[in-house]
Amino acid sequence: SAAAPSTAPSSGTSSPADPTATTAPAVDKPDVALPATLPTELVINDIIDGTGEPAKEGDTVTVNYVGVRSADGTEFDNSYDRGQPFPVTLGAGQVIEGWDQGLIGVKAGGRRQLDIPADLAYGDAGAGDIIQPGDAISFVIDVVSIEFAPPAPTLAPQADAADCPATDGSEEQQQEFGE
């Protein structure tokens, strides 16, 4: 696991050191470059690569973001103005599919643009007053930190049932175990 960069500014709050998290310094609200053509599939563009281990399914990625309609750049949401980064656990279905897929592989301190077709966004339903049915949307996402999920437990090998005596006592091989 990667350590926080030594140049990261203090946030003014103290928190216990977490060896499974990587944190990047705060950045200003970015502009979203509109795609030349509306996306028909997810388009991922790393603007800044970031450092440390890449995020994978199950990791919690805390981000700041700006979201706009891909067609005209109308902003519909951003976390910068709220001053509160947004945590998302990848692959958990907490966000649109374009984010669940598009944030795999990001690194702390990275900036990624996602151009998301409607079928990986809000589809034929739209969302709110700005996102209309069938709209593609684009985001610039700054990765504030990544909390890596613990590895899956390794299970001990299991006995093969064919090698075990019957539990009803019908097999001659069944043995009595004394104390």
PDB file of C-alpha atoms in Angstrom:
ATOM      1  CA  SER A   1       0.000   0.000   0.000  1.00  0.00           C
ATOM      2  CA  ALA A   2       1.175   3.500  -0.804  1.00  0.00           C
ATOM      3  CA  ALA A   3       1.778   6.253   1.726  1.00  0.00           C
ATOM      4  CA  ALA A   4       0.398   9.767   1.465  1.00  0.00           C
ATOM      5  CA  PRO A   5       2.706  12.167  -0.353  1.00  0.00           C
ATOM      6  CA  SER A   6       4.971  14.063   2.035  1.00  0.00           C
ATOM      7  CA  THR A   7       3.991  17.324   0.358  1.00  0.00           C
ATOM      8  CA  ALA A   8       0.262  16.961   1.115  1.00  0.00           C
ATOM      9  CA  PRO A   9      -1.026  19.993   3.015  1.00  0.00           C
ATOM     10  CA  SER A  10      -2.596  19.531   6.417  1.00  0.00           C
ATOM     11  CA  SER A  11      -6.372  19.640   6.369  1.00  0.00           C
ATOM     12  CA  GLY A  12      -6.445  21.121   9.876  1.00  0.00           C
ATOM     13  CA  THR A  13      -8.086  18.016  11.275  1.00  0.00           C
ATOM     14  CA  SER A  14      -6.256  15.115  12.764  1.00  0.00           C
ATOM     15  CA  SER A  15      -7.089  11.552  11.891  1.00  0.00           C
ATOM     16  CA  PRO A  16      -5.351   8.293  12.642  1.00  0.00           C
ATOM     17  CA  ALA A  17      -2.876   7.149  10.041  1.00  0.00           C
ATOM     18  CA  ASP A  18      -4.453   4.599   7.720  1.00  0.00           C
ATOM     19  CA  PRO A  19      -1.879   2.469   5.918  1.00  0.00           C
ATOM     20  CA  THR A  20      -4.542   1.310   3.428  1.00  0.00           C
ATOM     21  CA  ALA A  21      -5.416   4.836   2.238  1.00  0.00           C
ATOM     22  CA  THR A  22      -3.655   7.146  -0.185  1.00  0.00           C
ATOM     23  CA  THR A  23      -4.573  10.840  -0.082  1.00  0.00           C
ATOM     24  CA  ALA A  24      -3.796  13.641  -2.508  1.00  0.00           C
ATOM     25  CA  PRO A  25      -3.771  17.425  -1.940  1.00  0.00           C
ATOM     26  CA  ALA A  26      -6.896  19.472  -2.683  1.00  0.00           C
ATOM     27  CA  VAL A  27      -7.253  21.058  -6.131  1.00  0.00           C
ATOM     28  CA  ASP A  28      -9.359  23.788  -7.730  1.00  0.00           C
ATOM     29  CA  LYS A  29     -12.565  23.062  -9.654  1.00  0.00           C
ATOM     30  CA  PRO A  30     -11.607  21.982 -13.181  1.00  0.00           C
ATOM     31  CA  ASP A  31     -13.272  22.722 -16.510  1.00  0.00           C
ATOM     32  CA  VAL A  32     -14.809  19.837 -18.459  1.00  0.00           C
ATOM     33  CA  ALA A  33     -13.701  19.574 -22.092  1.00  0.00           C
ATOM     34  CA  LEU A  34     -16.642  18.565 -24.262  1.00  0.00           C
ATOM     35  CA  PRO A  35     -16.125  15.497 -26.463  1.00  0.00           C
ATOM     36  CA  ALA A  36     -15.925  16.159 -30.223  1.00  0.00           C
ATOM     37  CA  THR A  37     -18.755  13.656 -30.752  1.00  0.00           C
ATOM     38  CA  LEU A  38     -21.300  12.380 -28.256  1.00  0.00           C
ATOM     39  CA  PRO A  39     -20.054   9.124 -26.706  1.00  0.00           C
ATOM     40  CA  THR A  40     -21.733   5.844 -27.656  1.00  0.00           C
ATOM     41  CA  GLU A  41     -19.453   3.935 -25.286  1.00  0.00           C
ATOM     42  CA  LEU A  42     -17.545   4.883 -22.144  1.00  0.00           C
ATOM     43  CA  VAL A  43     -14.534   7.089 -22.949  1.00  0.00           C
ATOM     44  CA  ILE A  44     -11.822   7.342 -20.267  1.00  0.00           C
ATOM     45  CA  ASN A  45      -9.110   9.999 -20.435  1.00  0.00           C
ATOM     46  CA  ASP A  46      -6.514  10.368 -17.686  1.00  0.00           C
ATOM     47  CA  ILE A  47      -5.583  14.054 -17.496  1.00  0.00           C
ATOM     48  CA  ILE A  48      -3.289  13.520 -14.483  1.00  0.00           C
ATOM     49  CA  ASP A  49      -2.121   9.961 -13.740  1.00  0.00           C
ATOM     50  CA  GLY A  50      -1.923  10.092  -9.945  1.00  0.00           C
ATOM     51  CA  THR A  51       0.322   7.878  -7.831  1.00  0.00           C
ATOM     52  CA  GLY A  52       0.182   4.685  -5.832  1.00  0.00           C
ATOM     53  CA  GLU A  53      -1.900   1.584  -6.326  1.00  0.00           C
ATOM     54  CA  PRO A  54      -4.797   1.744  -8.821  1.00  0.00           C
ATOM     55  CA  ALA A  55      -8.364   1.438  -7.504  1.00  0.00           C
ATOM     56  CA  LYS A  56     -10.183  -1.817  -8.089  1.00  0.00           C
ATOM     57  CA  GLU A  57     -13.700  -3.116  -7.538  1.00  0.00           C
ATOM     58  CA  GLY A  58     -14.559  -3.017  -3.824  1.00  0.00           C
ATOM     59  CA  ASP A  59     -12.244  -0.066  -3.057  1.00  0.00           C
ATOM     60  CA  THR A  60     -13.756   3.191  -1.794  1.00  0.00           C
ATOM     61  CA  VAL A  61     -12.650   6.134  -3.906  1.00  0.00           C
ATOM     62  CA  THR A  62     -13.255   9.633  -2.504  1.00  0.00           C
ATOM     63  CA  VAL A  63     -13.527  12.185  -5.290  1.00  0.00           C
ATOM     64  CA  ASN A  64     -14.358  15.737  -6.233  1.00  0.00           C
ATOM     65  CA  TYR A  65     -16.153  16.064  -9.541  1.00  0.00           C
ATOM     66  CA  VAL A  66     -17.832  18.331 -12.070  1.00  0.00           C
ATOM     67  CA  GLY A  67     -20.610  16.895 -14.252  1.00  0.00           C
ATOM     68  CA  VAL A  68     -21.938  18.441 -17.470  1.00  0.00           C
ATOM     69  CA  ARG A  69     -24.184  17.498 -20.376  1.00  0.00           C
ATOM     70  CA  SER A  70     -21.855  16.272 -23.131  1.00  0.00           C
ATOM     71  CA  ALA A  71     -23.920  18.021 -25.816  1.00  0.00           C
ATOM     72  CA  ASP A  72     -23.629  21.597 -24.550  1.00  0.00           C
ATOM     73  CA  GLY A  73     -21.524  21.706 -21.365  1.00  0.00           C
ATOM     74  CA  THR A  74     -24.414  22.667 -19.068  1.00  0.00           C
ATOM     75  CA  GLU A  75     -23.211  21.869 -15.547  1.00  0.00           C
ATOM     76  CA  PHE A  76     -25.660  19.788 -13.522  1.00  0.00           C
ATOM     77  CA  ASP A  77     -23.587  18.934 -10.437  1.00  0.00           C
ATOM     78  CA  ASN A  78     -20.236  19.400  -8.757  1.00  0.00           C
ATOM     79  CA  SER A  79     -18.799  18.634  -5.345  1.00  0.00           C
ATOM     80  CA  TYR A  80     -16.333  21.552  -5.297  1.00  0.00           C
ATOM     81  CA  ASP A  81     -18.965  24.199  -4.543  1.00  0.00           C
ATOM     82  CA  ARG A  82     -20.254  22.085  -1.638  1.00  0.00           C
ATOM     83  CA  GLY A  83     -16.702  21.720  -0.300  1.00  0.00           C
ATOM     84  CA  GLN A  84     -17.342  18.061   0.405  1.00  0.00           C
ATOM     85  CA  PRO A  85     -15.703  15.233  -1.551  1.00  0.00           C
ATOM     86  CA  PHE A  86     -17.906  12.271  -2.489  1.00  0.00           C
ATOM     87  CA  PRO A  87     -17.020   8.678  -1.474  1.00  0.00           C
ATOM     88  CA  VAL A  88     -18.022   5.793  -3.755  1.00  0.00           C
ATOM     89  CA  THR A  89     -17.367   2.072  -3.352  1.00  0.00           C
ATOM     90  CA  LEU A  90     -16.534   0.771  -6.826  1.00  0.00           C
ATOM     91  CA  GLY A  91     -18.781  -1.976  -8.153  1.00  0.00           C
ATOM     92  CA  ALA A  92     -21.375  -1.595  -5.376  1.00  0.00           C
ATOM     93  CA  GLY A  93     -24.018   0.022  -7.602  1.00  0.00           C
ATOM     94  CA  GLN A  94     -24.038   3.261  -5.559  1.00  0.00           C
ATOM     95  CA  VAL A  95     -23.522   5.405  -8.661  1.00  0.00           C
ATOM     96  CA  ILE A  96     -24.222   5.292 -12.389  1.00  0.00           C
ATOM     97  CA  GLU A  97     -22.599   2.419 -14.236  1.00  0.00           C
ATOM     98  CA  GLY A  98     -20.290   4.801 -16.110  1.00  0.00           C
ATOM     99  CA  TRP A  99     -18.661   5.713 -12.776  1.00  0.00           C
ATOM    100  CA  ASP A 100     -18.498   2.119 -11.500  1.00  0.00           C
ATOM    101  CA  GLN A 101     -16.662   1.122 -14.695  1.00  0.00           C
ATOM    102  CA  GLY A 102     -14.826   4.366 -15.362  1.00  0.00           C
ATOM    103  CA  LEU A 103     -13.172   4.793 -11.961  1.00  0.00           C
ATOM    104  CA  ILE A 104     -11.517   1.364 -11.981  1.00  0.00           C
ATOM    105  CA  GLY A 105      -7.761   1.956 -12.233  1.00  0.00           C
ATOM    106  CA  VAL A 106      -7.675   5.569 -10.961  1.00  0.00           C
ATOM    107  CA  LYS A 107      -4.874   6.532  -8.571  1.00  0.00           C
ATOM    108  CA  ALA A 108      -4.801   9.036  -5.711  1.00  0.00           C
ATOM    109  CA  GLY A 109      -4.105  12.526  -7.025  1.00  0.00           C
ATOM    110  CA  GLY A 110      -5.303  11.512 -10.476  1.00  0.00           C
ATOM    111  CA  ARG A 111      -7.686  13.517 -12.616  1.00  0.00           C
ATOM    112  CA  ARG A 112      -9.837  11.558 -15.054  1.00  0.00           C
ATOM    113  CA  GLN A 113     -12.440  12.642 -17.565  1.00  0.00           C
ATOM    114  CA  LEU A 114     -15.311  10.258 -18.208  1.00  0.00           C
ATOM    115  CA  ASP A 115     -17.517  10.752 -21.254  1.00  0.00           C
ATOM    116  CA  ILE A 116     -20.500   8.528 -20.524  1.00  0.00           C
ATOM    117  CA  PRO A 117     -23.194   7.446 -22.997  1.00  0.00           C
ATOM    118  CA  ALA A 118     -26.812   7.569 -21.821  1.00  0.00           C
ATOM    119  CA  ASP A 119     -27.041   3.778 -21.361  1.00  0.00           C
ATOM    120  CA  LEU A 120     -24.270   3.938 -18.706  1.00  0.00           C
ATOM    121  CA  ALA A 121     -25.715   7.130 -17.182  1.00  0.00           C
ATOM    122  CA  TYR A 122     -29.407   7.916 -16.668  1.00  0.00           C
ATOM    123  CA  GLY A 123     -30.687   6.280 -19.863  1.00  0.00           C
ATOM    124  CA  ASP A 124     -34.201   7.073 -21.005  1.00  0.00           C
ATOM    125  CA  ALA A 125     -35.174   8.409 -17.572  1.00  0.00           C
ATOM    126  CA  GLY A 126     -32.955  11.477 -17.428  1.00  0.00           C
ATOM    127  CA  ALA A 127     -32.251  13.071 -14.042  1.00  0.00           C
ATOM    128  CA  GLY A 128     -33.197  16.396 -12.510  1.00  0.00           C
ATOM    129  CA  ASP A 129     -33.955  19.463 -14.608  1.00  0.00           C
ATOM    130  CA  ILE A 130     -30.853  19.417 -16.822  1.00  0.00           C
ATOM    131  CA  ILE A 131     -30.165  15.787 -17.818  1.00  0.00           C
ATOM    132  CA  GLN A 132     -32.801  14.834 -20.402  1.00  0.00           C
ATOM    133  CA  PRO A 133     -33.722  11.290 -21.464  1.00  0.00           C
ATOM    134  CA  GLY A 134     -30.976   9.908 -23.710  1.00  0.00           C
ATOM    135  CA  ASP A 135     -28.363  12.506 -22.675  1.00  0.00           C
ATOM    136  CA  ALA A 136     -24.688  11.613 -22.616  1.00  0.00           C
ATOM    137  CA  ILE A 137     -22.828  13.222 -19.718  1.00  0.00           C
ATOM    138  CA  SER A 138     -19.202  14.100 -19.042  1.00  0.00           C
ATOM    139  CA  PHE A 139     -17.307  14.404 -15.773  1.00  0.00           C
ATOM    140  CA  VAL A 140     -13.897  15.556 -14.671  1.00  0.00           C
ATOM    141  CA  ILE A 141     -13.117  13.655 -11.486  1.00  0.00           C
ATOM    142  CA  ASP A 142     -10.261  14.384  -9.074  1.00  0.00           C
ATOM    143  CA  VAL A 143      -9.312  11.456  -6.845  1.00  0.00           C
ATOM    144  CA  VAL A 144      -8.859  12.742  -3.285  1.00  0.00           C
ATOM    145  CA  SER A 145      -8.141   9.352  -1.699  1.00  0.00           C
ATOM    146  CA  ILE A 146      -8.538   5.619  -2.119  1.00  0.00           C
ATOM    147  CA  GLU A 147      -9.352   3.252   0.720  1.00  0.00           C
ATOM    148  CA  PHE A 148      -8.349  -0.160  -0.484  1.00  0.00           C
ATOM    149  CA  ALA A 149     -10.668  -3.053   0.313  1.00  0.00           C
ATOM    150  CA  PRO A 150      -9.106  -5.819   2.396  1.00  0.00           C
ATOM    151  CA  PRO A 151      -8.087  -8.869   0.387  1.00  0.00           C
ATOM    152  CA  ALA A 152     -10.566 -11.729   0.264  1.00  0.00           C
ATOM    153  CA  PRO A 153      -9.925 -14.310   2.978  1.00  0.00           C
ATOM    154  CA  THR A 154      -8.054 -17.443   1.999  1.00  0.00           C
ATOM    155  CA  LEU A 155     -10.030 -20.516   3.028  1.00  0.00           C
ATOM    156  CA  ALA A 156      -8.417 -23.709   4.284  1.00  0.00           C
ATOM    157  CA  PRO A 157      -8.714 -26.687   1.938  1.00  0.00           C
ATOM    158  CA  GLN A 158     -11.916 -28.646   2.489  1.00  0.00           C
ATOM    159  CA  ALA A 159     -12.091 -32.425   2.935  1.00  0.00           C
ATOM    160  CA  ASP A 160     -13.455 -34.408   0.016  1.00  0.00           C
ATOM    161  CA  ALA A 161     -16.762 -35.950   1.070  1.00  0.00           C
ATOM    162  CA  ALA A 162     -15.789 -39.208  -0.692  1.00  0.00           C
ATOM    163  CA  ASP A 163     -12.976 -39.678   1.828  1.00  0.00           C
ATOM    164  CA  CYS A 164     -15.222 -39.241   4.882  1.00  0.00           C
ATOM    165  CA  PRO A 165     -17.182 -42.023   6.591  1.00  0.00           C
ATOM    166  CA  ALA A 166     -20.971 -41.950   6.451  1.00  0.00           C
ATOM    167  CA  THR A 167     -22.593 -40.043   9.304  1.00  0.00           C
ATOM    168  CA  ASP A 168     -25.376 -42.604   9.767  1.00  0.00           C
ATOM    169  CA  GLY A 169     -23.000 -45.453  10.671  1.00  0.00           C
ATOM    170  CA  SER A 170     -23.843 -47.479   7.562  1.00  0.00           C
ATOM    171  CA  GLU A 171     -20.232 -47.802   6.392  1.00  0.00           C
ATOM    172  CA  GLU A 172     -17.827 -50.360   7.784  1.00  0.00           C
ATOM    173  CA  GLN A 173     -15.014 -47.817   7.617  1.00  0.00           C
ATOM    174  CA  GLN A 174     -16.610 -45.636  10.272  1.00  0.00           C
ATOM    175  CA  GLN A 175     -14.386 -45.510  13.324  1.00  0.00           C
ATOM    176  CA  GLU A 176     -15.047 -44.978  16.984  1.00  0.00           C
ATOM    177  CA  PHE A 177     -12.972 -42.202  18.499  1.00  0.00           C
ATOM    178  CA  GLY A 178     -12.128 -42.726  22.148  1.00  0.00           C
ATOM    179  CA  GLU A 179     -11.378 -40.036  24.672  1.00  0.00           C
TER     180      GLU A 179
END
